[in-house]
Structures are given as structure tokens and as C-alpha cells.
XYZ file of C-alpha atoms in Angstrom:
159
model
C -20.000 -11.624 8.305
C -17.141 -9.304 9.281
C -15.139 -12.482 9.926
C -15.246 -13.273 6.208
C -13.745 -9.872 5.413
C -11.008 -10.272 8.038
C -10.039 -13.677 6.626
C -9.973 -12.403 3.040
C -7.995 -9.346 4.055
C -5.349 -11.596 5.608
C -5.332 -14.094 2.703
C -7.138 -13.290 -0.546
C -6.484 -16.800 -1.878
C -8.939 -18.405 0.551
C -11.815 -20.107 -1.232
C -15.429 -19.804 -0.074
C -15.244 -23.508 0.789
C -12.228 -22.989 3.051
C -13.782 -19.929 4.705
C -16.996 -21.859 5.328
C -15.058 -24.644 7.060
C -13.008 -22.151 9.098
C -16.118 -20.314 10.298
C -18.428 -23.329 10.522
C -21.026 -21.834 8.182
C -22.599 -22.790 4.869
C -20.437 -22.347 1.744
C -23.378 -20.856 -0.178
C -23.752 -18.187 2.523
C -20.053 -17.324 2.190
C -20.316 -17.063 -1.622
C -23.432 -14.890 -1.337
C -21.730 -12.613 1.205
C -18.621 -12.220 -0.958
C -20.735 -11.466 -4.046
C -22.690 -8.842 -2.086
C -19.475 -7.275 -0.729
C -18.153 -6.976 -4.283
C -21.420 -5.519 -5.548
C -21.472 -2.898 -2.740
C -17.821 -1.963 -3.271
C -16.732 -3.289 0.120
C -14.344 -5.711 -1.590
C -12.568 -3.688 -4.264
C -9.836 -6.132 -5.256
C -7.321 -8.721 -4.141
C -3.590 -8.228 -3.999
C -0.499 -10.356 -3.612
C 2.136 -8.976 -1.239
C 5.614 -9.262 -2.773
C 8.886 -9.134 -0.869
C 10.813 -7.230 -3.562
C 14.068 -7.616 -1.623
C 14.070 -11.298 -2.600
C 13.769 -10.569 -6.319
C 16.398 -9.277 -8.736
C 14.166 -6.261 -9.468
C 14.953 -2.976 -7.771
C 11.996 -1.131 -6.289
C 12.407 2.195 -4.512
C 9.564 3.444 -2.337
C 9.045 6.860 -0.835
C 6.464 8.463 1.403
C 5.718 12.029 0.342
C 3.828 14.360 2.628
C 2.007 17.199 0.901
C 0.642 20.469 2.196
C -2.098 21.574 -0.162
C -4.735 24.251 -0.533
C -8.154 22.597 -0.817
C -10.401 23.800 -3.619
C -13.645 25.588 -2.847
C -16.612 23.261 -3.143
C -14.434 20.211 -3.791
C -12.120 20.072 -0.780
C -9.259 17.638 -1.092
C -11.062 15.174 -3.372
C -10.186 16.810 -6.695
C -6.522 17.193 -5.742
C -6.440 13.561 -4.607
C -8.086 12.478 -7.854
C -5.387 14.256 -9.861
C -2.646 12.604 -7.801
C -3.887 9.006 -7.700
C -4.108 8.909 -11.491
C -0.308 8.657 -11.701
C 1.005 5.124 -12.177
C 3.844 5.779 -9.703
C 1.358 6.392 -6.851
C 0.574 3.190 -4.959
C -1.224 4.709 -1.941
C -2.778 8.067 -1.111
C -4.258 9.199 2.192
C -5.908 12.336 3.571
C -4.180 12.981 6.897
C -4.589 15.045 10.013
C -1.611 16.932 11.376
C 1.066 19.081 9.773
C 0.511 17.690 6.271
C -2.726 17.153 4.374
C -1.953 14.259 2.050
C 0.390 11.299 2.315
C 1.452 9.705 -0.971
C 3.359 6.443 -1.337
C 5.311 6.354 -4.582
C 7.265 3.517 -6.177
C 9.912 3.633 -8.880
C 13.016 1.859 -10.148
C 15.547 4.349 -8.752
C 15.743 7.163 -6.216
C 16.301 9.583 -9.083
C 13.122 8.402 -10.814
C 11.116 8.950 -7.632
C 12.760 12.327 -6.985
C 11.976 13.478 -10.530
C 8.364 12.368 -10.122
C 8.069 14.480 -6.968
C 9.750 17.544 -8.463
C 8.178 17.402 -11.922
C 4.698 16.040 -11.199
C 3.633 16.456 -7.562
C 5.374 19.718 -6.699
C 4.083 21.392 -9.870
C 0.406 20.891 -9.006
C -1.035 24.373 -8.367
C -2.665 23.425 -5.044
C 0.526 21.868 -3.611
C 2.167 24.265 -1.177
C 5.056 22.038 -0.071
C 6.363 18.481 -0.118
C 8.437 16.392 2.264
C 9.914 13.194 0.834
C 10.998 10.208 2.918
C 12.659 7.278 1.150
C 11.826 3.836 2.543
C 15.039 2.089 3.559
C 13.599 -1.266 4.631
C 10.168 -2.871 4.876
C 9.376 -4.725 8.073
C 5.633 -5.147 7.569
C 3.584 -4.618 4.411
C -0.215 -4.782 4.176
C -0.379 -6.473 7.564
C 2.215 -9.096 6.654
C 5.657 -9.332 8.245
C 8.391 -9.263 5.621
C 10.906 -11.911 6.633
C 14.283 -10.609 5.605
C 16.332 -12.357 8.282
C 19.207 -14.443 7.012
C 20.189 -17.617 8.795
C 23.366 -17.191 10.826
C 25.658 -19.962 9.575
C 28.722 -18.892 11.564
C 30.252 -21.573 13.740
C 30.859 -21.052 17.427
C 34.549 -21.096 18.256
C 35.662 -21.430 21.846
C 39.156 -21.524 23.254
């Protein structure tokens, strides 16, 4: 039934009926599998991927790497819990390498994001240092290519 998950991950709008046809299995089996996945917490939600560059709304994204001191008996989980509560945080990962946590933050302006980092993230006692990287352009989001190419309407001129 991993195929059901792969299909839903690619397109959350697929109906059990459509998935059943695609996989050549019974629709009731697909519904039962999806219900079980939700009950077990395997499926935790469905999300629409938006190409914000095609809307009038400004969205600024940044990736912030954090070095932190884990807490005795709780490791990184308590720190992560404190961080993911913020509305500005869209993604949060425990990482290997030079930094411990990777936080994706979204805001309306670069200043708003910068203030969030300096006033909220950097002030957490366990945070040793931060490194902020502003996203300049999205090429692929949640496994989907963001088509930002504009049609070239220039005419060819030859002499």
C-alpha cells in the first residue's frame, strides 16, 4: 500500500476512486488504507503547493541554521518544540553536520524575517549561533517544479 502514499504525496486531491483505478485495486481497500494511515498518524495532513511568485502577495523565505545545546534528558526535542510553535516557522529539521537544527521561516519582508531571527530564535537560551540564508528563488517545492519561465516573445531578426 506504499503506492497509495506515494500517489497522495504527489497529489493530495486524488480520490480513493481514482487511486483504485490507477492501481487496479478495490476502492474500499483504498479507503480503508487511507483511514488507517490517518488513524496511525502516517498521513498527517494535505497541503496545496502555491507558486507565490505568481500572486500579488510578497512572501520572503529564509533557511536558518542553528547551533544549539541539547537539554539533559530531553535532547533536541524540547528546543524543537519551542521553535515550531512560532507561526513564522514552516519547517524544522534536526540535522547532522555543522549545525543542529534547520528552520525554514516565512514572512512578508526581509526585515520581518530578520527581526524574527534576532528577537525570537537567537534569544532562546539553548541557541549558540544562527546562520540565516534568504531564499532568492524557488525551483522546486515539496517535490513539485515551480514553473517560473516566461515565454520568449522576441522576434528573430536576420540581415
